[in-house]
Coordinates of C-alpha atoms in Angstrom, one line a residue:
M129 CA -0.1 0.1 0.1
N130 CA 1.5 3.4 -0.8
L131 CA 0.6 5.9 1.9
P132 CA 0.9 9.7 1.7
A133 CA 3.8 11.2 3.2
I134 CA 3.8 11.0 6.9
A135 CA 3.7 15.1 6.9
E136 CA 0.5 14.8 5.2
L137 CA -1.5 12.5 7.2
P138 CA -3.5 13.7 10.0
V139 CA -3.4 13.7 13.6
V140 CA -5.4 11.1 15.0
V141 CA -7.0 12.3 18.4
I142 CA -8.6 9.1 20.3
G143 CA -11.7 10.7 22.2
A144 CA -13.9 13.6 21.8
G145 CA -13.9 15.2 25.1
P146 CA -13.1 18.3 26.1
V147 CA -9.6 17.7 25.9
G148 CA -9.9 15.6 22.9
L149 CA -11.6 18.2 21.0
A150 CA -9.4 20.9 22.7
A151 CA -6.8 19.1 20.9
A152 CA -8.2 19.0 17.6
A153 CA -8.9 23.1 17.9
H154 CA -4.9 23.8 18.2
L155 CA -4.3 21.6 15.1
V156 CA -7.0 23.3 13.1
D157 CA -5.1 26.6 14.6
R158 CA -1.5 25.2 13.1
G159 CA -2.8 24.4 9.9
I160 CA -2.7 20.5 11.2
E161 CA -5.4 18.4 10.0
P162 CA -7.0 16.1 13.0
L163 CA -8.9 13.4 12.9
V164 CA -11.1 12.8 16.1
L165 CA -12.6 9.0 16.7
E166 CA -15.1 8.9 19.4
A167 CA -16.4 5.3 20.8
G168 CA -19.5 7.0 22.2
P169 CA -22.9 7.8 19.5
A170 CA -21.8 11.8 20.2
A171 CA -19.6 14.3 20.9
G172 CA -19.0 14.7 25.0
A173 CA -20.2 11.5 25.1
T174 CA -19.0 10.5 28.8
V175 CA -20.0 14.2 30.1
R176 CA -23.3 14.0 28.7
E177 CA -23.5 10.4 30.9
W178 CA -23.4 12.7 34.0
S179 CA -25.1 15.6 32.7
H180 CA -26.9 16.1 36.0
V181 CA -23.5 17.3 37.5
R182 CA -22.6 20.9 38.8
L183 CA -18.9 21.0 38.1
F184 CA -16.2 22.8 40.8
S185 CA -14.9 24.6 38.2
T186 CA -16.7 27.7 36.1
W187 CA -17.4 28.1 32.5
G188 CA -14.5 30.6 32.2
E189 CA -12.2 27.6 33.2
V190 CA -13.7 24.9 31.3
T191 CA -13.8 26.6 27.7
D192 CA -9.9 26.5 25.4
P193 CA -8.9 29.3 23.8
A194 CA -8.2 27.9 20.3
A195 CA -11.7 26.0 20.2
E196 CA -13.4 29.6 21.6
K197 CA -11.1 31.0 18.4
L198 CA -12.8 28.4 16.4
L199 CA -16.6 29.0 17.3
A200 CA -16.4 32.5 16.8
P201 CA -17.1 33.5 13.6
T202 CA -20.5 30.9 13.9
G203 CA -21.5 33.5 16.6
W204 CA -21.1 31.1 19.8
T205 CA -20.6 33.4 22.9
R206 CA -19.0 31.9 26.0
P207 CA -21.7 32.0 28.8
D208 CA -21.2 33.8 32.0
A209 CA -17.6 33.4 33.1
A210 CA -18.2 33.4 37.1
T211 CA -20.8 30.5 36.5
Y212 CA -21.1 26.8 37.0
P213 CA -21.9 24.4 34.4
S214 CA -23.5 21.0 34.9
G215 CA -22.3 18.6 32.5
G216 CA -25.2 18.8 30.1
D217 CA -24.6 22.8 29.7
W218 CA -21.3 21.7 28.9
A219 CA -22.0 19.5 26.8
E220 CA -24.6 21.0 24.8
R221 CA -23.4 24.9 24.8
Y222 CA -19.7 24.3 24.1
L223 CA -19.1 20.6 23.3
Q224 CA -21.1 20.0 20.6
P225 CA -21.3 23.1 19.4
L226 CA -17.3 23.2 18.8
A227 CA -18.1 19.1 17.0
D228 CA -20.3 20.7 14.2
V229 CA -17.6 23.1 13.8
L230 CA -15.2 20.5 13.6
G231 CA -17.4 18.8 11.3
D232 CA -16.1 15.5 9.4
R233 CA -13.5 15.6 11.2
V234 CA -14.4 14.3 14.2
R235 CA -16.3 10.6 13.6
V236 CA -18.5 9.2 16.5
A237 CA -19.2 5.8 17.0
V238 CA -15.9 4.6 16.3
T239 CA -13.5 2.5 18.7
V240 CA -9.9 2.2 18.6
T241 CA -9.0 -1.1 19.1
G242 CA -5.3 -0.4 18.5
V243 CA -2.5 1.6 17.6
S244 CA 0.9 0.6 16.4
R245 CA 3.5 1.6 13.4
A246 CA 2.8 0.7 10.4
G247 CA 4.2 -2.7 9.5
R248 CA 6.2 -2.7 12.5
D249 CA 5.5 -4.3 15.8
R250 CA 6.8 -2.9 19.0
I251 CA 10.0 -5.1 19.3
V252 CA 11.2 -3.9 15.4
D253 CA 13.6 -1.2 15.8
A254 CA 14.2 -0.9 12.6
D255 CA 13.3 2.4 10.6
R256 CA 10.6 2.6 13.5
E257 CA 10.1 6.3 13.2
D258 CA 9.8 6.5 9.8
Q259 CA 6.8 4.8 9.7
P260 CA 3.5 6.3 9.9
F261 CA 1.2 5.4 12.8
V262 CA -1.3 2.8 12.3
V263 CA -5.1 2.7 14.3
H264 CA -7.2 0.1 14.2
V265 CA -10.9 1.0 14.7
A266 CA -14.2 -0.9 14.6
H267 CA -17.7 0.4 13.7
A268 CA -20.9 0.2 15.2
D269 CA -22.1 -1.8 12.5
G270 CA -18.8 -4.5 13.1
R271 CA -16.9 -3.4 10.1
E272 CA -13.4 -2.9 10.8
E273 CA -10.7 -0.3 9.3
R274 CA -7.0 1.0 9.3
L275 CA -6.5 4.5 9.4
F276 CA -2.9 6.0 9.1
A277 CA -1.7 8.9 11.3
R278 CA 1.3 11.2 11.7
A279 CA 0.7 11.1 15.2
V280 CA -1.6 10.1 17.7
I281 CA -3.2 12.0 20.9
D282 CA -4.6 9.9 23.6
A283 CA -7.8 11.3 25.2
S284 CA -9.5 8.7 26.0
G285 CA -10.0 9.5 29.9
T286 CA -10.5 6.9 32.3
W287 CA -14.3 7.0 32.7
T288 CA -15.0 3.2 31.6
T289 CA -12.5 1.6 33.7
P290 CA -13.8 2.4 37.6
G291 CA -11.4 1.1 40.4
P292 CA -13.4 -2.3 42.4
A293 CA -14.7 -2.5 45.9
G294 CA -11.5 -5.2 46.6
G295 CA -9.0 -3.3 49.0
S296 CA -6.1 -5.0 47.0
G297 CA -7.1 -3.1 43.4
L298 CA -8.6 -6.4 42.2
P299 CA -12.2 -7.0 42.1
A300 CA -13.3 -8.6 45.5
L301 CA -14.6 -12.1 45.8
G302 CA -17.9 -12.8 44.8
E303 CA -18.2 -8.8 43.5
K304 CA -18.6 -9.4 39.7
A305 CA -21.7 -12.2 40.8
A306 CA -23.3 -8.7 43.3
A307 CA -23.4 -6.9 39.8
E308 CA -26.6 -5.9 40.0
R309 CA -26.3 -4.5 43.3
I310 CA -23.3 -2.4 42.6
S311 CA -23.2 1.0 41.3
Y312 CA -19.8 2.6 40.1
R313 CA -21.1 6.1 39.8
V314 CA -22.7 8.1 41.8
P315 CA -26.5 7.6 41.1
D316 CA -28.5 10.6 40.6
L317 CA -31.3 10.5 43.0
K318 CA -33.8 12.6 41.2
D319 CA -34.6 10.1 38.8
P320 CA -37.7 8.0 40.1
A321 CA -36.5 4.7 39.5
V322 CA -33.1 5.2 40.5
R323 CA -34.4 6.9 43.7
A324 CA -36.8 3.7 44.9
R325 CA -33.5 1.4 44.0
Y326 CA -32.3 3.4 47.2
A327 CA -35.3 4.2 49.4
G328 CA -35.5 2.4 52.5
K329 CA -32.3 0.5 52.2
R330 CA -29.0 -0.3 53.6
T331 CA -26.7 1.0 51.2
A332 CA -22.4 1.0 51.9
V333 CA -20.7 3.5 50.3
I334 CA -17.0 2.7 49.6
G335 CA -14.5 5.3 48.9
S336 CA -13.4 8.4 50.4
G337 CA -13.5 11.2 48.0
A338 CA -15.5 13.9 46.9
S339 CA -17.9 10.9 45.0
A340 CA -18.6 9.2 47.9
F341 CA -18.9 12.6 49.7
T342 CA -22.0 13.5 47.4
A343 CA -23.3 9.7 47.6
L344 CA -23.7 10.4 51.4
A345 CA -25.2 13.7 51.1
Y346 CA -27.6 12.7 48.5
L347 CA -28.4 9.4 50.4
A348 CA -29.0 11.6 53.8
D349 CA -30.9 13.8 51.5
L350 CA -33.2 10.8 50.7
A351 CA -33.4 9.8 54.4
E352 CA -35.1 12.6 55.5
S353 CA -37.3 12.4 52.5
D354 CA -41.3 11.5 52.8
E355 CA -40.2 8.4 50.6
G356 CA -37.3 7.2 52.7
E357 CA -37.7 6.3 56.2
G358 CA -35.6 3.5 56.6
T359 CA -32.2 4.9 54.3
K360 CA -28.9 4.2 55.8
A361 CA -25.7 4.5 54.7
L362 CA -22.4 3.0 55.6
W363 CA -19.3 4.5 55.0
I364 CA -16.4 2.1 54.0
L365 CA -13.2 3.5 54.8
R366 CA -10.1 1.9 54.1
R367 CA -8.2 4.1 56.7
G368 CA -9.2 5.9 59.6
I369 CA -11.1 8.9 60.0
S370 CA -8.6 12.2 60.8
G371 CA -8.5 15.7 60.2
S372 CA -8.7 15.8 56.0
T373 CA -10.8 12.5 55.7
F374 CA -13.7 15.3 55.3
G375 CA -11.8 17.3 52.4
G376 CA -10.2 20.2 52.7
G377 CA -13.2 22.7 54.6
T378 CA -11.6 26.1 55.4
A379 CA -8.4 24.9 53.8
D380 CA -10.3 24.4 50.1
Q381 CA -9.7 27.4 47.4
L382 CA -12.6 25.9 45.7
P383 CA -15.6 26.5 47.7
A384 CA -17.6 24.0 46.1
R385 CA -15.7 20.9 47.0
G386 CA -14.8 22.4 50.2
A387 CA -18.8 22.3 51.0
L388 CA -19.6 19.2 49.4
G389 CA -17.1 17.4 52.4
L390 CA -19.1 19.5 54.8
A391 CA -22.2 18.1 53.2
A392 CA -20.9 14.5 54.1
K393 CA -20.2 15.8 57.6
A394 CA -23.4 16.4 58.2
A395 CA -24.7 13.0 57.1
V396 CA -22.5 11.4 59.2
E397 CA -23.4 14.2 62.5
K398 CA -27.1 13.4 61.7
G399 CA -27.0 9.7 62.1
H400 CA -27.9 9.0 58.3
A401 CA -24.0 7.7 57.7
D402 CA -22.0 5.4 59.8
A403 CA -18.1 5.3 59.3
V404 CA -16.9 1.7 59.0
T405 CA -13.1 2.5 58.9
G406 CA -9.8 0.4 58.3
F407 CA -12.1 -1.7 56.5
R408 CA -10.4 -3.6 53.3
T409 CA -13.2 -5.3 50.8
A410 CA -11.7 -8.7 50.1
A411 CA -15.4 -10.7 49.1
V412 CA -18.5 -9.6 48.8
E413 CA -20.8 -12.8 49.9
R414 CA -24.9 -13.1 49.2
G415 CA -26.3 -13.8 53.1
G416 CA -29.0 -16.5 53.8
D417 CA -31.9 -13.3 53.3
G418 CA -30.5 -12.5 49.9
R419 CA -28.8 -9.2 51.1
Q420 CA -25.1 -9.1 51.0
V421 CA -22.6 -9.4 53.3
L422 CA -19.2 -7.7 52.5
V423 CA -16.2 -9.7 53.8
A424 CA -13.1 -7.3 55.5
E425 CA -9.7 -9.1 54.8
D426 CA -9.2 -9.1 58.6
G427 CA -12.3 -11.1 58.7
R428 CA -14.9 -8.4 59.5
R429 CA -18.2 -9.1 58.7
L430 CA -21.0 -6.7 57.3
E431 CA -24.1 -8.2 56.7
G432 CA -27.4 -6.5 55.5
V433 CA -26.3 -4.8 52.8
D434 CA -28.9 -3.8 50.2
E435 CA -26.9 -2.2 47.9
L436 CA -23.4 -1.0 47.2
I437 CA -22.0 2.1 45.6
V438 CA -18.1 1.9 45.0
L439 CA -16.3 5.1 44.0
T440 CA -12.6 4.1 44.6
G441 CA -11.4 5.8 41.4
F442 CA -10.8 5.5 37.9
R443 CA -7.5 3.8 36.0
P444 CA -6.6 4.1 32.3
D445 CA -7.2 1.4 29.6
L446 CA -4.0 0.9 27.9
S447 CA -4.9 -2.3 26.2
F448 CA -5.1 -1.7 23.0
L449 CA -1.7 0.4 23.1
S450 CA -0.1 -2.6 23.9
E451 CA 2.1 -2.3 20.5
I452 CA 3.6 1.3 21.6
R453 CA 6.1 1.9 23.5
L454 CA 5.0 3.7 26.5
H455 CA 7.2 5.0 29.8
L456 CA 4.7 4.5 32.3
D457 CA 5.1 4.9 36.2
E458 CA 5.0 1.4 38.0
R459 CA 2.4 3.0 40.4
L460 CA 0.5 5.4 38.7
Q461 CA 0.3 4.4 35.1
A462 CA 0.6 7.9 34.4
P463 CA 3.9 9.1 32.1
V464 CA 7.4 8.9 34.0
A465 CA 8.2 12.2 34.1
L466 CA 4.6 13.7 35.1
A467 CA 4.2 11.2 37.7
P468 CA 6.3 12.6 41.1
L469 CA 4.3 16.2 40.3
I470 CA 0.7 14.1 40.8
D471 CA 1.5 11.4 43.0
P472 CA -1.0 11.5 46.1
N473 CA 1.6 9.4 48.2
Q474 CA 3.8 12.3 47.7
H475 CA 1.5 15.4 47.9
S476 CA -1.1 16.4 50.3
C477 CA -1.9 20.0 49.1
G478 CA -2.9 18.8 45.7
T479 CA -0.7 21.1 43.7
V480 CA 0.8 20.5 40.4
Y481 CA 3.5 22.0 38.6
P482 CA 2.9 23.1 35.0
H483 CA 3.8 20.3 32.4
G484 CA 3.5 19.4 28.6
H485 CA 4.7 17.9 26.3
R486 CA 8.2 16.6 27.8
E487 CA 6.5 15.3 30.6
L488 CA 4.2 13.7 28.2
S489 CA 6.2 12.5 26.0
H490 CA 7.6 8.5 25.2
P491 CA 10.1 6.1 23.9
E492 CA 7.5 5.8 21.1
H493 CA 7.6 9.4 19.4
G494 CA 4.9 11.0 18.0
V495 CA 2.2 9.7 20.7
Y496 CA 1.0 11.7 23.8
L497 CA -1.2 10.6 26.7
V498 CA -3.4 13.8 27.7
G499 CA -6.5 14.4 30.1
M500 CA -7.3 12.2 32.3
K501 CA -5.5 9.6 31.3
S502 CA -2.3 10.9 31.4
Y503 CA -2.9 11.2 34.9
G504 CA -3.3 7.4 35.4
R505 CA -4.7 6.4 38.5
A506 CA -4.0 9.9 40.1
P507 CA -7.5 11.6 40.7
T508 CA -5.7 15.2 40.8
F509 CA -7.3 16.8 37.5
L510 CA -8.5 20.3 35.9
A511 CA -9.6 20.7 32.4
M512 CA -7.6 24.0 32.0
T513 CA -4.5 21.4 32.9
G514 CA -5.6 19.4 30.0
Y515 CA -6.0 22.3 27.7
E516 CA -2.5 23.4 28.8
Q517 CA -1.0 19.9 27.8
V518 CA -2.6 19.9 24.3
R519 CA -1.4 23.3 23.1
S520 CA 2.0 22.1 24.3
V521 CA 1.4 19.1 22.6
V522 CA 0.1 20.5 19.4
A523 CA 3.3 22.7 19.2
A524 CA 5.4 20.2 19.8
I525 CA 4.1 18.3 17.1
A526 CA 3.8 21.0 14.7
G527 CA 7.7 21.9 15.1
D528 CA 7.7 25.2 17.3
V529 CA 9.4 23.6 20.3
E530 CA 9.9 27.4 22.0
S531 CA 6.2 27.2 22.1
A532 CA 5.9 23.9 23.3
D533 CA 8.3 24.5 26.3
R534 CA 6.5 27.3 27.4
V535 CA 4.6 27.4 30.2
E536 CA 1.0 29.1 30.0
L537 CA -1.2 28.0 33.2
T538 CA -1.0 29.2 36.8
L539 CA -3.1 26.2 38.7
P540 CA -5.1 27.0 42.4
E541 CA -2.7 26.3 45.4
T542 CA -5.4 24.1 47.0
G543 CA -7.4 22.1 44.8
V544 CA -6.9 21.4 41.3
C545 CA -9.5 18.6 40.8
G546 CA -12.1 19.0 38.3
G547 CA -15.7 17.9 39.2
A548 CA -19.0 19.1 41.0
G549 CA -20.5 19.3 44.3
L550 CA -23.3 20.5 46.5
F551 CA -22.3 24.2 46.3
D552 CA -23.9 26.6 43.5
D553 CA -23.4 30.1 44.4
P554 CA -21.6 32.0 41.7
D555 CA -20.7 34.9 43.3
A556 CA -18.9 33.3 46.2
D557 CA -15.6 34.5 47.5
Q558 CA -13.0 32.6 45.9
G559 CA -10.2 34.1 48.1
G560 CA -6.7 34.0 47.4
G561 CA -3.4 31.8 48.2
C562 CA -3.9 28.9 50.0
C563 CA -6.7 29.0 52.9
A564 CA -10.0 30.0 51.5
P565 CA -13.0 31.4 53.4
A566 CA -15.1 28.8 54.7
P567 CA -17.8 27.2 52.7
A568 CA -21.0 27.7 53.2
L569 CA -23.0 24.5 53.9
V570 CA -26.1 24.0 51.6
Q571 CA -29.6 22.1 51.4
L572 CA -28.9 18.7 50.5
G573 CA -32.2 18.8 48.4
T574 CA -31.3 21.2 46.0
A575 CA -27.5 20.2 44.7
P576 CA -26.5 18.2 42.1
A577 CA -24.1 14.9 42.7
A578 CA -20.5 15.6 42.2
E579 CA -18.4 14.2 39.1
P580 CA -16.4 10.7 40.1
G581 CA -12.7 11.4 40.0
A582 CA -12.5 14.6 41.9
E583 CA -10.9 12.3 44.9
T584 CA -8.2 14.6 46.1
A585 CA -8.6 16.7 49.2
Q586 CA -6.4 19.3 51.1
R587 CA -5.3 18.5 54.4
P588 CA -5.8 21.4 57.3
G589 CA -3.1 21.8 58.6
E590 CA -0.7 20.4 56.3
G591 CA 0.9 21.3 53.5
C592 CA 0.2 25.1 51.9
C593 CA -1.8 26.6 55.1
G594 CA 1.2 25.3 57.1

């Protein structure tokens, strides 16, 4: 097969979410043709799955400058920069219009099944970098296709691979068999059918981040409603309770996230949730009454569990990159140069130093993991981080090393988690520096759920605030 010169091939972008579409916009701005491949039925498919969620970040922080430039001739204007969009707002008012402008450059219902070098598996060295990338895809009708690219930007995220209930990182024994009673997402309790599933039930919530906070707050709200009598949550914590258990509180520069932690704390204090500490789940068994029994690695048993909500983070799907030479950290599954900057074992403050194409590079020249996927299993991520990543990466692909190396991003000192919570006051004082004003506790019944993935919290009295 005679292929065009590598420089004439498009850059394949995997994923038509916020970061993938931003990458495409930057490529267009550089005069490079993008080809965006989205497995879902529409652009922003993952965001649409949590359309009821309100982000922690404002509109001013979740739109990309190159994307705005591409949208401007259509008459599009960014919504009020100080307000907080929901996932549905983000998808309909920004992501879909951006995909529409990109037109045929965005293909939906196309699943990437493999990436390699044309005619070279990962073993072969000879003339490797002289070959284009070959991307295998599967269409919804079962048809397969090979596409060729000058570079590959993987912005496919981590949404499809949530962490398991098992405390060892593997599914607990019996977890798969109990799948009908387990949710790996924060349930939308405004949906009557979902609300009925949890009303009057005993639900175990496994996790310690913003998603778990939201689930606890939602279940507390349900318990206080007319139809929620008997609703009870068991909060399963793998560690003990400390000053940081409920997040940053007054030290959180993102008041929305701080308010979410306070709402979860209120759920516990009001008796709607009981905390079970140091519990690392080893097995999920079916009890004699048909309900679930959680068994810890130390032998403790929690009986009478009707439902499980497992919110233990997300991890990258690397299966379709098996023929690509990646250099990933052995713990986080993030690029080796980036991992020390985002390692939750080391960072209590959530500060992430600015980074770009150099930290995101791999031995396979021309392949970049960006967005949430670049963070591997680390939970601290903001949309603005992804936008800066792709600005730098695209500049590097275009050969503009000076621009690619230039840092054009300043992140908040305390919270770098993109996400959502129970706070929706666009007029709230964001404060300066690390220690923000104390966030207000809002009414649980009026708030949206938190976005899974917002899992890092400031430790009061440590890190930035001293």
